[in-house]
mmCIF file of C-alpha atoms and ligand atoms in Angstrom:
data_model
loop_
_atom_site.group_PDB
_atom_site.id
_atom_site.type_symbol
_atom_site.label_atom_id
_atom_site.label_comp_id
_atom_site.label_asym_id
_atom_site.label_seq_id
_atom_site.Cartn_x
_atom_site.Cartn_y
_atom_site.Cartn_z
ATOM 1 C CA UNK H 1 12.958 21.336 -26.342
ATOM 2 C CA UNK H 2 12.555 24.013 -23.689
ATOM 3 C CA UNK H 3 13.471 22.606 -20.297
ATOM 4 C CA UNK H 4 11.049 20.751 -18.039
ATOM 5 C CA UNK H 5 10.488 21.821 -14.469
ATOM 6 C CA UNK H 6 12.735 20.410 -11.780
ATOM 7 C CA UNK H 7 9.541 19.372 -10.000
ATOM 8 C CA UNK H 8 8.286 17.100 -12.769
ATOM 9 C CA UNK H 9 11.767 15.711 -13.358
ATOM 10 C CA UNK H 10 11.962 14.853 -9.640
ATOM 11 C CA UNK H 11 9.111 12.367 -10.118
ATOM 12 C CA UNK H 12 11.128 9.942 -12.275
ATOM 13 C CA UNK H 13 11.755 6.705 -10.399
ATOM 14 C CA UNK H 14 15.473 6.635 -9.797
ATOM 15 C CA UNK H 15 17.706 3.641 -9.203
ATOM 16 C CA UNK H 16 16.958 0.101 -10.225
ATOM 17 C CA UNK H 17 14.222 -0.649 -7.696
ATOM 18 C CA UNK H 18 11.957 -2.068 -10.396
ATOM 19 C CA UNK H 19 14.710 -3.838 -12.372
ATOM 20 C CA UNK H 20 13.640 -7.343 -11.310
ATOM 21 C CA UNK H 21 10.040 -6.573 -12.256
ATOM 22 C CA UNK H 22 11.046 -5.278 -15.698
ATOM 23 C CA UNK H 23 13.402 -8.229 -16.264
ATOM 24 C CA UNK H 24 10.609 -10.655 -15.330
ATOM 25 C CA UNK H 25 8.262 -8.921 -17.752
ATOM 26 C CA UNK H 26 10.831 -9.045 -20.559
ATOM 27 C CA UNK H 27 11.469 -12.747 -19.914
ATOM 28 C CA UNK H 28 7.738 -13.451 -20.077
ATOM 29 C CA UNK H 29 7.363 -11.496 -23.282
ATOM 30 C CA UNK H 30 10.221 -13.566 -24.723
ATOM 31 C CA UNK H 31 8.212 -16.712 -23.956
ATOM 32 C CA UNK H 32 9.726 -17.817 -20.625
ATOM 33 C CA UNK H 33 7.524 -19.138 -17.796
ATOM 34 C CA UNK H 34 7.994 -16.733 -14.911
ATOM 35 C CA UNK H 35 6.246 -16.836 -11.541
ATOM 36 C CA UNK H 36 5.710 -13.178 -10.814
ATOM 37 C CA UNK H 37 5.404 -12.350 -7.126
ATOM 38 C CA UNK H 38 6.416 -8.714 -7.535
ATOM 39 C CA UNK H 39 3.298 -6.623 -7.971
ATOM 40 C CA UNK H 40 0.555 -6.231 -5.383
ATOM 41 C CA UNK H 41 -2.584 -6.514 -7.437
ATOM 42 C CA UNK H 42 -5.378 -8.916 -6.433
ATOM 43 C CA UNK H 43 -5.244 -11.980 -8.695
ATOM 44 C CA UNK H 44 -8.980 -11.941 -9.284
ATOM 45 C CA UNK H 45 -10.935 -9.452 -11.290
ATOM 46 C CA UNK H 46 -13.818 -7.285 -10.139
ATOM 47 C CA UNK H 47 -16.864 -9.309 -9.106
ATOM 48 C CA UNK H 48 -19.463 -9.738 -11.883
ATOM 49 C CA UNK H 49 -22.206 -8.255 -9.674
ATOM 50 C CA UNK H 50 -20.189 -5.048 -9.334
ATOM 51 C CA UNK H 51 -19.509 -5.015 -13.060
ATOM 52 C CA UNK H 52 -23.249 -5.422 -13.725
ATOM 53 C CA UNK H 53 -23.881 -2.326 -11.595
ATOM 54 C CA UNK H 54 -21.180 -0.473 -13.513
ATOM 55 C CA UNK H 55 -22.507 -1.406 -16.943
ATOM 56 C CA UNK H 56 -26.134 -0.736 -16.141
ATOM 57 C CA UNK H 57 -25.261 2.667 -14.650
ATOM 58 C CA UNK H 58 -23.388 3.543 -17.841
ATOM 59 C CA UNK H 59 -26.212 2.271 -20.036
ATOM 60 C CA UNK H 60 -28.722 4.238 -17.977
ATOM 61 C CA UNK H 61 -26.949 7.438 -18.839
ATOM 62 C CA UNK H 62 -24.385 8.045 -16.070
ATOM 63 C CA UNK H 63 -21.770 9.000 -18.640
ATOM 64 C CA UNK H 64 -21.603 12.741 -18.098
ATOM 65 C CA UNK H 65 -19.904 14.762 -15.388
ATOM 66 C CA UNK H 66 -20.495 13.356 -11.931
ATOM 67 C CA UNK H 67 -20.232 15.105 -8.549
ATOM 68 C CA UNK H 68 -16.540 15.984 -8.200
ATOM 69 C CA UNK H 69 -15.885 14.372 -4.857
ATOM 70 C CA UNK H 70 -18.673 11.820 -4.976
ATOM 71 C CA UNK H 71 -22.438 11.547 -4.896
ATOM 72 C CA UNK H 72 -24.049 12.061 -1.507
ATOM 73 C CA UNK H 73 -25.061 8.402 -1.467
ATOM 74 C CA UNK H 74 -21.511 7.208 -2.084
ATOM 75 C CA UNK H 75 -20.016 9.582 0.456
ATOM 76 C CA UNK H 76 -22.614 8.429 3.007
ATOM 77 C CA UNK H 77 -21.732 4.789 2.326
ATOM 78 C CA UNK H 78 -18.001 5.460 2.723
ATOM 79 C CA UNK H 79 -18.618 7.467 5.905
ATOM 80 C CA UNK H 80 -20.653 4.568 7.297
ATOM 81 C CA UNK H 81 -17.873 2.083 6.470
ATOM 82 C CA UNK H 82 -15.241 4.272 8.114
ATOM 83 C CA UNK H 83 -17.372 4.881 11.199
ATOM 84 C CA UNK H 84 -18.144 1.177 11.572
ATOM 85 C CA UNK H 85 -14.493 0.147 11.236
ATOM 86 C CA UNK H 86 -12.882 2.821 13.364
ATOM 87 C CA UNK H 87 -15.602 4.003 15.749
ATOM 88 C CA UNK H 88 -15.010 7.634 14.741
ATOM 89 C CA UNK H 89 -18.131 9.690 13.966
ATOM 90 C CA UNK H 90 -17.878 10.373 10.227
ATOM 91 C CA UNK H 91 -20.324 12.080 7.867
ATOM 92 C CA UNK H 92 -20.299 12.834 4.172
ATOM 93 C CA UNK H 93 -18.702 16.214 5.020
ATOM 94 C CA UNK H 94 -15.616 14.258 6.088
ATOM 95 C CA UNK H 95 -15.399 12.280 2.815
ATOM 96 C CA UNK H 96 -14.001 13.220 -0.598
ATOM 97 C CA UNK H 97 -14.173 10.489 -3.229
ATOM 98 C CA UNK H 98 -10.966 10.452 -5.278
ATOM 99 C CA UNK H 99 -9.537 8.625 -8.231
ATOM 100 C CA UNK H 100 -7.925 5.827 -6.235
ATOM 101 C CA UNK H 101 -6.120 5.872 -2.938
ATOM 102 C CA UNK H 102 -3.101 7.193 -4.806
ATOM 103 C CA UNK H 103 -4.865 10.437 -5.693
ATOM 104 C CA UNK H 104 -6.107 10.720 -2.115
ATOM 105 C CA UNK H 105 -2.459 10.622 -1.013
ATOM 106 C CA UNK H 106 -1.598 13.368 -3.474
ATOM 107 C CA UNK H 107 -4.533 15.500 -2.281
ATOM 108 C CA UNK H 108 -3.393 14.954 1.302
ATOM 109 C CA UNK H 109 0.149 16.046 0.471
ATOM 110 C CA UNK H 110 -1.184 19.134 -1.305
ATOM 111 C CA UNK H 111 -3.429 19.953 1.637
ATOM 112 C CA UNK H 112 -1.076 19.645 4.595
ATOM 113 C CA UNK H 113 1.645 22.152 3.781
ATOM 114 C CA UNK H 114 3.198 24.546 1.331
ATOM 115 C CA UNK H 115 6.162 23.770 -0.942
ATOM 116 C CA UNK H 116 9.396 23.167 0.913
ATOM 117 C CA UNK H 117 7.792 21.619 4.005
ATOM 118 C CA UNK H 118 9.045 18.220 5.096
ATOM 119 C CA UNK H 119 6.966 15.039 5.255
ATOM 120 C CA UNK H 120 8.304 12.173 7.384
ATOM 121 C CA UNK H 121 7.514 8.544 6.610
ATOM 122 C CA UNK H 122 8.876 5.261 7.915
ATOM 123 C CA UNK H 123 11.358 3.455 5.645
ATOM 124 C CA UNK H 124 10.727 0.903 4.100
ATOM 125 C CA UNK H 125 7.655 2.311 2.364
ATOM 126 C CA UNK H 126 5.349 2.018 -0.612
ATOM 127 C CA UNK H 127 7.377 3.127 -3.608
ATOM 128 C CA UNK H 128 5.172 6.066 -4.613
ATOM 129 C CA UNK H 129 5.434 8.053 -1.382
ATOM 130 C CA UNK H 130 8.586 10.044 -2.065
ATOM 131 C CA UNK H 131 7.514 11.133 -5.560
ATOM 132 C CA UNK H 132 3.951 11.861 -4.422
ATOM 133 C CA UNK H 133 5.330 14.211 -1.781
ATOM 134 C CA UNK H 134 7.633 15.857 -4.331
ATOM 135 C CA UNK H 135 4.751 16.270 -6.797
ATOM 136 C CA UNK H 136 3.059 18.360 -4.119
ATOM 137 C CA UNK H 137 6.247 20.335 -3.491
ATOM 138 C CA UNK H 138 7.022 18.620 -0.185
ATOM 139 C CA UNK H 139 10.390 17.228 0.837
ATOM 140 C CA UNK H 140 10.084 13.505 1.630
ATOM 141 C CA UNK H 141 12.147 12.428 4.638
ATOM 142 C CA UNK H 142 12.410 8.678 5.212
ATOM 143 C CA UNK H 143 12.872 7.670 8.844
ATOM 144 C CA UNK H 144 14.427 4.217 9.141
ATOM 145 C CA UNK H 145 12.268 1.637 10.912
ATOM 146 C CA UNK H 146 13.977 -1.513 12.144
ATOM 147 C CA UNK H 147 13.598 -5.150 11.168
ATOM 148 C CA UNK H 148 13.889 -6.128 14.832
ATOM 149 C CA UNK H 149 10.762 -4.012 15.518
ATOM 150 C CA UNK H 150 8.901 -5.702 12.672
ATOM 151 C CA UNK H 151 9.474 -2.400 10.822
ATOM 152 C CA UNK H 152 7.065 -0.515 13.095
ATOM 153 C CA UNK H 153 8.329 3.053 13.530
ATOM 154 C CA UNK H 154 9.673 4.090 16.936
ATOM 155 C CA UNK H 155 8.280 7.347 18.290
ATOM 156 C CA UNK H 156 11.785 8.386 19.387
ATOM 157 C CA UNK H 157 13.115 7.960 15.832
ATOM 158 C CA UNK H 158 10.227 9.986 14.391
ATOM 159 C CA UNK H 159 10.637 12.691 17.022
ATOM 160 C CA UNK H 160 14.366 12.910 16.350
ATOM 161 C CA UNK H 161 13.708 13.475 12.638
ATOM 162 C CA UNK H 162 11.341 16.416 13.199
ATOM 163 C CA UNK H 163 12.760 19.804 12.213
ATOM 164 C CA UNK H 164 11.095 23.237 12.021
ATOM 165 C CA UNK H 165 10.282 22.389 8.384
ATOM 166 C CA UNK H 166 8.335 19.240 9.264
ATOM 167 C CA UNK H 167 4.587 19.529 8.738
ATOM 168 C CA UNK H 168 3.343 15.950 8.364
ATOM 169 C CA UNK H 169 3.888 12.284 9.124
ATOM 170 C CA UNK H 170 2.748 9.621 6.646
ATOM 171 C CA UNK H 171 2.046 6.170 8.062
ATOM 172 C CA UNK H 172 0.662 3.010 6.491
ATOM 173 C CA UNK H 173 -0.946 0.158 8.394
ATOM 174 C CA UNK H 174 -1.490 -2.594 7.310
ATOM 175 C CA UNK H 175 1.817 -1.912 5.623
ATOM 176 C CA UNK H 176 3.045 -2.358 2.109
ATOM 177 C CA UNK H 177 5.750 -3.715 1.779
ATOM 178 C CA UNK H 178 6.217 -5.296 5.204
ATOM 179 C CA UNK H 179 2.755 -6.619 6.130
ATOM 180 C CA UNK H 180 3.196 -4.977 9.532
ATOM 181 C CA UNK H 181 0.027 -3.942 11.378
ATOM 182 C CA UNK H 182 0.835 -1.171 13.819
ATOM 183 C CA UNK H 183 -0.246 -1.895 17.360
ATOM 184 C CA UNK H 184 -1.827 0.595 19.759
ATOM 185 C CA UNK H 185 1.559 1.579 21.217
ATOM 186 C CA UNK H 186 3.051 2.357 17.811
ATOM 187 C CA UNK H 187 0.060 4.487 16.873
ATOM 188 C CA UNK H 188 0.084 6.214 20.255
ATOM 189 C CA UNK H 189 3.722 7.105 19.517
ATOM 190 C CA UNK H 190 2.775 8.507 16.116
ATOM 191 C CA UNK H 191 -0.024 10.552 17.696
ATOM 192 C CA UNK H 192 2.273 11.823 20.419
ATOM 193 C CA UNK H 193 4.914 13.037 17.957
ATOM 194 C CA UNK H 194 2.228 14.623 15.757
ATOM 195 C CA UNK H 195 0.548 16.403 18.651
ATOM 196 C CA UNK H 196 3.764 17.582 20.288
ATOM 197 C CA UNK H 197 4.955 19.122 17.005
ATOM 198 C CA UNK H 198 1.581 20.221 15.587
ATOM 199 C CA UNK H 199 1.911 17.906 12.564
ATOM 200 C CA UNK H 200 -0.697 16.432 10.267
ATOM 201 C CA UNK H 201 -0.849 12.650 10.086
ATOM 202 C CA UNK H 202 -1.572 11.151 6.681
ATOM 203 C CA UNK H 203 -2.729 7.594 7.262
ATOM 204 C CA UNK H 204 -2.722 5.250 4.272
ATOM 205 C CA UNK H 205 -5.292 2.585 5.137
ATOM 206 C CA UNK H 206 -5.908 1.046 1.719
ATOM 207 C CA UNK H 207 -5.284 -2.438 3.187
ATOM 208 C CA UNK H 208 -7.780 -2.068 6.041
ATOM 209 C CA UNK H 209 -9.770 -5.117 4.901
ATOM 210 C CA UNK H 210 -6.680 -7.324 5.045
ATOM 211 C CA UNK H 211 -5.901 -7.677 8.730
ATOM 212 C CA UNK H 212 -4.856 -11.161 9.853
ATOM 213 C CA UNK H 213 -3.964 -10.563 13.497
ATOM 214 C CA UNK H 214 -5.668 -8.147 15.885
ATOM 215 C CA UNK H 215 -7.853 -5.314 14.643
ATOM 216 C CA UNK H 216 -7.345 -2.513 12.193
ATOM 217 C CA UNK H 217 -6.511 0.612 14.185
ATOM 218 C CA UNK H 218 -6.655 4.056 12.655
ATOM 219 C CA UNK H 219 -4.670 6.938 14.151
ATOM 220 C CA UNK H 220 -7.731 9.086 13.423
ATOM 221 C CA UNK H 221 -9.500 7.221 16.247
ATOM 222 C CA UNK H 222 -7.034 8.347 18.921
ATOM 223 C CA UNK H 223 -8.048 11.227 21.236
ATOM 224 C CA UNK H 224 -7.715 14.597 19.514
ATOM 225 C CA UNK H 225 -6.386 13.079 16.290
ATOM 226 C CA UNK H 226 -9.423 13.423 14.001
ATOM 227 C CA UNK H 227 -8.614 17.138 13.617
ATOM 228 C CA UNK H 228 -5.075 16.465 12.371
ATOM 229 C CA UNK H 229 -5.476 13.212 10.445
ATOM 230 C CA UNK H 230 -6.201 12.634 6.770
ATOM 231 C CA UNK H 231 -6.956 9.012 5.841
ATOM 232 C CA UNK H 232 -6.520 7.572 2.346
ATOM 233 C CA UNK H 233 -8.785 4.624 1.512
ATOM 234 C CA UNK H 234 -9.617 2.660 -1.604
ATOM 235 C CA UNK H 235 -11.718 -0.090 -3.160
ATOM 236 C CA UNK H 236 -8.689 -1.381 -5.071
ATOM 237 C CA UNK H 237 -7.765 -4.125 -2.616
ATOM 238 C CA UNK H 238 -10.924 -4.530 -0.529
ATOM 239 C CA UNK H 239 -13.125 -5.065 -3.605
ATOM 240 C CA UNK H 240 -10.586 -6.044 -6.280
ATOM 241 C CA UNK H 241 -11.371 -2.835 -8.185
ATOM 242 C CA UNK H 242 -7.855 -1.594 -8.897
ATOM 243 C CA UNK H 243 -8.668 -0.420 -12.414
ATOM 244 C CA UNK H 244 -11.813 1.462 -11.430
ATOM 245 C CA UNK H 245 -9.631 4.052 -9.646
ATOM 246 C CA UNK H 246 -12.021 4.615 -6.781
ATOM 247 C CA UNK H 247 -10.667 5.805 -3.450
ATOM 248 C CA UNK H 248 -11.333 8.443 -0.840
ATOM 249 C CA UNK H 249 -9.866 10.925 1.548
ATOM 250 C CA UNK H 250 -11.281 11.250 5.069
ATOM 251 C CA UNK H 251 -10.570 14.317 7.157
ATOM 252 C CA UNK H 252 -11.844 17.476 8.857
ATOM 253 C CA UNK H 253 -14.593 19.281 6.915
ATOM 254 C CA UNK H 254 -12.407 22.211 5.823
ATOM 255 C CA UNK H 255 -9.756 19.874 4.435
ATOM 256 C CA UNK H 256 -12.394 17.927 2.516
ATOM 257 C CA UNK H 257 -13.862 21.124 1.058
ATOM 258 C CA UNK H 258 -10.352 22.101 -0.056
ATOM 259 C CA UNK H 259 -9.900 18.646 -1.611
ATOM 260 C CA UNK H 260 -12.940 19.378 -3.783
ATOM 261 C CA UNK H 261 -11.244 22.547 -5.051
ATOM 262 C CA UNK H 262 -8.176 20.522 -6.019
ATOM 263 C CA UNK H 263 -10.301 17.902 -7.796
ATOM 264 C CA UNK H 264 -11.944 20.779 -9.667
ATOM 265 C CA UNK H 265 -8.557 21.659 -11.169
ATOM 266 C CA UNK H 266 -7.287 18.112 -11.728
ATOM 267 C CA UNK H 267 -9.375 14.962 -12.119
ATOM 268 C CA UNK H 268 -12.968 16.261 -12.171
ATOM 269 C CA UNK H 269 -13.661 13.132 -10.130
ATOM 270 C CA UNK H 270 -14.437 9.520 -10.926
ATOM 271 C CA UNK H 271 -17.005 8.698 -13.616
ATOM 272 C CA UNK H 272 -20.608 8.451 -12.457
ATOM 273 C CA UNK H 273 -20.911 4.821 -13.533
ATOM 274 C CA UNK H 274 -17.821 3.964 -11.448
ATOM 275 C CA UNK H 275 -19.346 5.770 -8.483
ATOM 276 C CA UNK H 276 -22.529 3.704 -8.899
ATOM 277 C CA UNK H 277 -20.472 0.512 -9.081
ATOM 278 C CA UNK H 278 -18.637 1.589 -5.916
ATOM 279 C CA UNK H 279 -21.927 2.204 -4.126
ATOM 280 C CA UNK H 280 -23.054 -1.277 -5.084
ATOM 281 C CA UNK H 281 -19.698 -2.726 -3.994
ATOM 282 C CA UNK H 282 -19.994 -1.121 -0.564
ATOM 283 C CA UNK H 283 -23.577 -2.369 -0.217
ATOM 284 C CA UNK H 284 -22.184 -5.926 -0.291
ATOM 285 C CA UNK H 285 -20.900 -5.287 3.221
ATOM 286 C CA UNK H 286 -18.036 -6.603 5.356
ATOM 287 C CA UNK H 287 -18.765 -10.277 4.561
ATOM 288 C CA UNK H 288 -17.962 -9.640 0.906
ATOM 289 C CA UNK H 289 -14.719 -7.893 1.835
ATOM 290 C CA UNK H 290 -13.777 -10.787 4.129
ATOM 291 C CA UNK H 291 -14.432 -13.239 1.283
ATOM 292 C CA UNK H 292 -12.063 -11.330 -1.006
ATOM 293 C CA UNK H 293 -9.390 -11.135 1.681
ATOM 294 C CA UNK H 294 -9.639 -14.846 2.568
ATOM 295 C CA UNK H 295 -7.258 -16.196 -0.120
ATOM 296 C CA UNK H 296 -4.503 -13.838 1.050
ATOM 297 C CA UNK H 297 -4.986 -14.892 4.660
ATOM 298 C CA UNK H 298 -4.925 -18.582 3.641
ATOM 299 C CA UNK H 299 -1.784 -18.140 1.543
ATOM 300 C CA UNK H 300 -0.089 -16.138 4.277
ATOM 301 C CA UNK H 301 -0.831 -18.903 6.815
ATOM 302 C CA UNK H 302 0.430 -21.628 4.463
ATOM 303 C CA UNK H 303 3.611 -19.662 3.718
ATOM 304 C CA UNK H 304 4.231 -19.077 7.444
ATOM 305 C CA UNK H 305 3.958 -22.857 8.017
ATOM 306 C CA UNK H 306 6.594 -23.476 5.341
ATOM 307 C CA UNK H 307 8.830 -20.774 6.780
ATOM 308 C CA UNK H 308 8.525 -22.216 10.291
ATOM 309 C CA UNK H 309 9.989 -25.489 9.038
ATOM 310 C CA UNK H 310 13.395 -23.989 8.210
ATOM 311 C CA UNK H 311 15.883 -21.644 9.791
ATOM 312 C CA UNK H 312 17.618 -19.735 7.000
ATOM 313 C CA UNK H 313 14.910 -17.295 5.966
ATOM 314 C CA UNK H 314 12.935 -15.492 8.638
ATOM 315 C CA UNK H 315 9.785 -13.472 8.187
ATOM 316 C CA UNK H 316 8.774 -10.106 9.536
ATOM 317 C CA UNK H 317 5.636 -10.654 11.637
ATOM 318 C CA UNK H 318 2.921 -10.295 9.042
ATOM 319 C CA UNK H 319 -0.287 -8.996 10.572
ATOM 320 C CA UNK H 320 -1.929 -7.905 7.345
ATOM 321 C CA UNK H 321 -1.826 -6.913 3.676
ATOM 322 C CA UNK H 322 -1.066 -9.290 0.838
ATOM 323 C CA UNK H 323 2.692 -9.398 1.310
ATOM 324 C CA UNK H 324 5.373 -11.225 3.209
ATOM 325 C CA UNK H 325 8.705 -9.568 3.867
ATOM 326 C CA UNK H 326 11.415 -12.209 4.112
ATOM 327 C CA UNK H 327 14.750 -11.650 5.815
ATOM 328 C CA UNK H 328 17.368 -13.349 3.642
ATOM 329 C CA UNK H 329 20.428 -11.876 5.334
ATOM 330 C CA UNK H 330 21.605 -15.371 6.358
ATOM 331 C CA UNK H 331 22.407 -15.987 2.685
ATOM 332 C CA UNK H 332 25.019 -13.223 2.757
ATOM 333 C CA UNK H 333 23.277 -11.528 -0.173
ATOM 334 C CA UNK H 334 21.564 -8.195 -0.554
ATOM 335 C CA UNK H 335 17.869 -8.379 -1.382
ATOM 336 C CA UNK H 336 18.693 -7.073 -4.851
ATOM 337 C CA UNK H 337 21.395 -9.672 -5.573
ATOM 338 C CA UNK H 338 19.187 -12.444 -4.183
ATOM 339 C CA UNK H 339 16.157 -11.401 -6.282
ATOM 340 C CA UNK H 340 18.173 -11.209 -9.497
ATOM 341 C CA UNK H 341 19.853 -14.559 -8.819
ATOM 342 C CA UNK H 342 16.492 -16.207 -8.025
ATOM 343 C CA UNK H 343 15.082 -14.900 -11.283
ATOM 344 C CA UNK H 344 18.123 -16.153 -13.210
ATOM 345 C CA UNK H 345 18.146 -19.588 -11.619
ATOM 346 C CA UNK H 346 14.427 -20.339 -11.176
ATOM 347 C CA UNK H 347 12.374 -17.757 -13.066
ATOM 348 C CA UNK H 348 10.757 -16.553 -9.841
ATOM 349 C CA UNK H 349 10.401 -12.790 -9.459
ATOM 350 C CA UNK H 350 10.254 -11.127 -6.029
ATOM 351 C CA UNK H 351 10.827 -7.487 -5.052
ATOM 352 C CA UNK H 352 14.150 -6.645 -3.417
ATOM 353 C CA UNK H 353 13.640 -5.063 -0.001
ATOM 354 C CA UNK H 354 15.983 -2.260 -1.070
ATOM 355 C CA UNK H 355 13.343 -1.168 -3.619
ATOM 356 C CA UNK H 356 11.305 0.095 -0.671
ATOM 357 C CA UNK H 357 14.141 1.856 1.136
ATOM 358 C CA UNK H 358 17.526 1.125 2.658
ATOM 359 C CA UNK H 359 15.989 -0.036 5.956
ATOM 360 C CA UNK H 360 14.777 -3.193 4.163
ATOM 361 C CA UNK H 361 18.209 -4.155 2.859
ATOM 362 C CA UNK H 362 18.736 -7.900 2.947
ATOM 363 C CA UNK H 363 15.026 -8.622 2.567
ATOM 364 C CA UNK H 364 12.730 -9.571 -0.300
ATOM 365 C CA UNK H 365 8.980 -9.026 -0.563
ATOM 366 C CA UNK H 366 6.591 -11.698 -1.799
ATOM 367 C CA UNK H 367 3.191 -10.614 -3.097
ATOM 368 C CA UNK H 368 0.670 -13.340 -2.214
ATOM 369 C CA UNK H 369 -1.099 -12.792 -5.506
ATOM 370 C CA UNK H 370 -0.654 -16.143 -7.251
ATOM 371 C CA UNK H 371 -2.788 -19.259 -6.779
ATOM 372 C CA UNK H 372 -1.904 -21.246 -3.630
ATOM 373 C CA UNK H 373 -0.093 -24.189 -5.233
ATOM 374 C CA UNK H 374 2.005 -21.989 -7.511
ATOM 375 C CA UNK H 375 2.886 -19.622 -4.672
ATOM 376 C CA UNK H 376 3.880 -22.416 -2.290
ATOM 377 C CA UNK H 377 5.965 -24.182 -4.929
ATOM 378 C CA UNK H 378 7.758 -20.894 -5.605
ATOM 379 C CA UNK H 379 8.355 -20.358 -1.887
ATOM 380 C CA UNK H 380 9.760 -23.902 -1.533
ATOM 381 C CA UNK H 381 12.153 -23.200 -4.407
ATOM 382 C CA UNK H 382 13.142 -19.860 -2.863
ATOM 383 C CA UNK H 383 13.839 -21.528 0.491
ATOM 384 C CA UNK H 384 15.977 -24.285 -1.068
ATOM 385 C CA UNK H 385 17.838 -21.630 -3.062
ATOM 386 C CA UNK H 386 18.488 -19.632 0.127
ATOM 387 C CA UNK H 387 19.648 -22.789 1.894
ATOM 388 C CA UNK H 388 22.209 -23.486 -0.852
ATOM 389 C CA UNK H 389 23.481 -19.917 -0.764
ATOM 390 C CA UNK H 390 23.897 -20.010 2.998
ATOM 391 C CA UNK H 391 25.798 -23.316 2.766
ATOM 392 C CA UNK H 392 28.144 -21.792 0.208
ATOM 393 C CA UNK H 393 28.927 -19.159 2.818
ATOM 394 C CA UNK H 394 30.037 -21.589 5.522
ATOM 395 C CA UNK H 395 33.716 -22.550 4.957
HETATM 396 N N1 LIG Z 1 -1.031 2.865 -0.855
HETATM 397 C C1 LIG Z 1 -0.432 1.666 -0.833
HETATM 398 C C2 LIG Z 1 0.352 1.279 0.380
HETATM 399 C C3 LIG Z 1 -0.536 0.797 -1.927
HETATM 400 O O1 LIG Z 1 0.074 -0.387 -1.902
HETATM 401 C C4 LIG Z 1 -1.295 1.219 -3.055
HETATM 402 C C5 LIG Z 1 -1.424 0.362 -4.289
HETATM 403 N N2 LIG Z 1 -0.504 -0.583 -4.525
HETATM 404 C C6 LIG Z 1 -1.900 2.485 -3.018
HETATM 405 C C7 LIG Z 1 -1.762 3.265 -1.905
HETATM 406 C C8 LIG Z 1 -2.705 3.042 -4.148
HETATM 407 O O2 LIG Z 1 -3.761 2.227 -4.502
HETATM 408 P P1 LIG Z 1 -4.981 2.744 -5.399
HETATM 409 O O3 LIG Z 1 -4.620 4.051 -5.983
HETATM 410 O O4 LIG Z 1 -5.190 1.692 -6.432
HETATM 411 O O5 LIG Z 1 -6.123 2.863 -4.445
#
């Protein structure tokens, strides 16, 4: 075969970051009972009322091409949600509907700079960031955040990583994988570094409906930031619509118009019947979103109670998102070794912290996406397992 481009080859996931996940899947396929706490997908399906809207829109003929970056009604509804949550004046001209938050991130990376420019992002991070940047020709530059800061990035660390090639900073709050919710000081630091160096900020806010402590803050709401911030949003988590692939990009009008040009050469936009379902989903309002988030909040609280009752495993302050990042360094193991051993011994699958970047070494991430009793039983087993390992360490 004639050779493939270096760019497309650079997208392959390298290393064994997903090895525990694939082992858990293989065990399950071979008939073993595995409690899978690896993947962050809501454990309930899309609400029947939203599915009714989807089906009736399809049956009523919305099966042809739909507006590329969303119907006016959908863009208005998204703009209203964004304005209500962040206080920033937002109109349909600031909204491009995309196929999931993931495509919004890709559009953002394509929009902010030309090939060869650097994009900074705090490590640990959502696993797709580096490859998404490379797909757009950017050079991803992880900037280590620190466990002792709850993995919130320090402005001084970001500033020190800026070079003449740097064009953008990508931040994510509430954060996957850590559950961190950036406070006002952290975001002020991000804004300061962006402004001082004339950078774009790409803000991944797909978990904005899952905030357990404080309020969701968007860097776009800080003074002067709306002109240099692109926000990725999604119905995947807030409305349990992962498979519908419905997200959006928020930004200055010119950036949104350019996003439409990119959609014109790539996705052609989400199907009309999905857009109608999304409009219905948004019409259900914040109470519906709170109802969908409630199980994750409840499970997070119950897990924190269990964790408070022991001293071996500590938890990164979890202000939001459906994850808990556990510090298992007292066991003497890496996150990877711990996760494999836990799967071997107890058929419980968690993500090694190292899968999300070297800064999360010695941690494991739990997705709170199993029913309460199953999740808590798995956590109890994990804690006893960690206790035994730590005892083996003491002479
Ligand atoms: N950003 C983060 C941090 C995520 O965790 C995810 C999904 N796991 C996405 C973006 C993309 O989500 P989607 O494309 O389904 O909206």
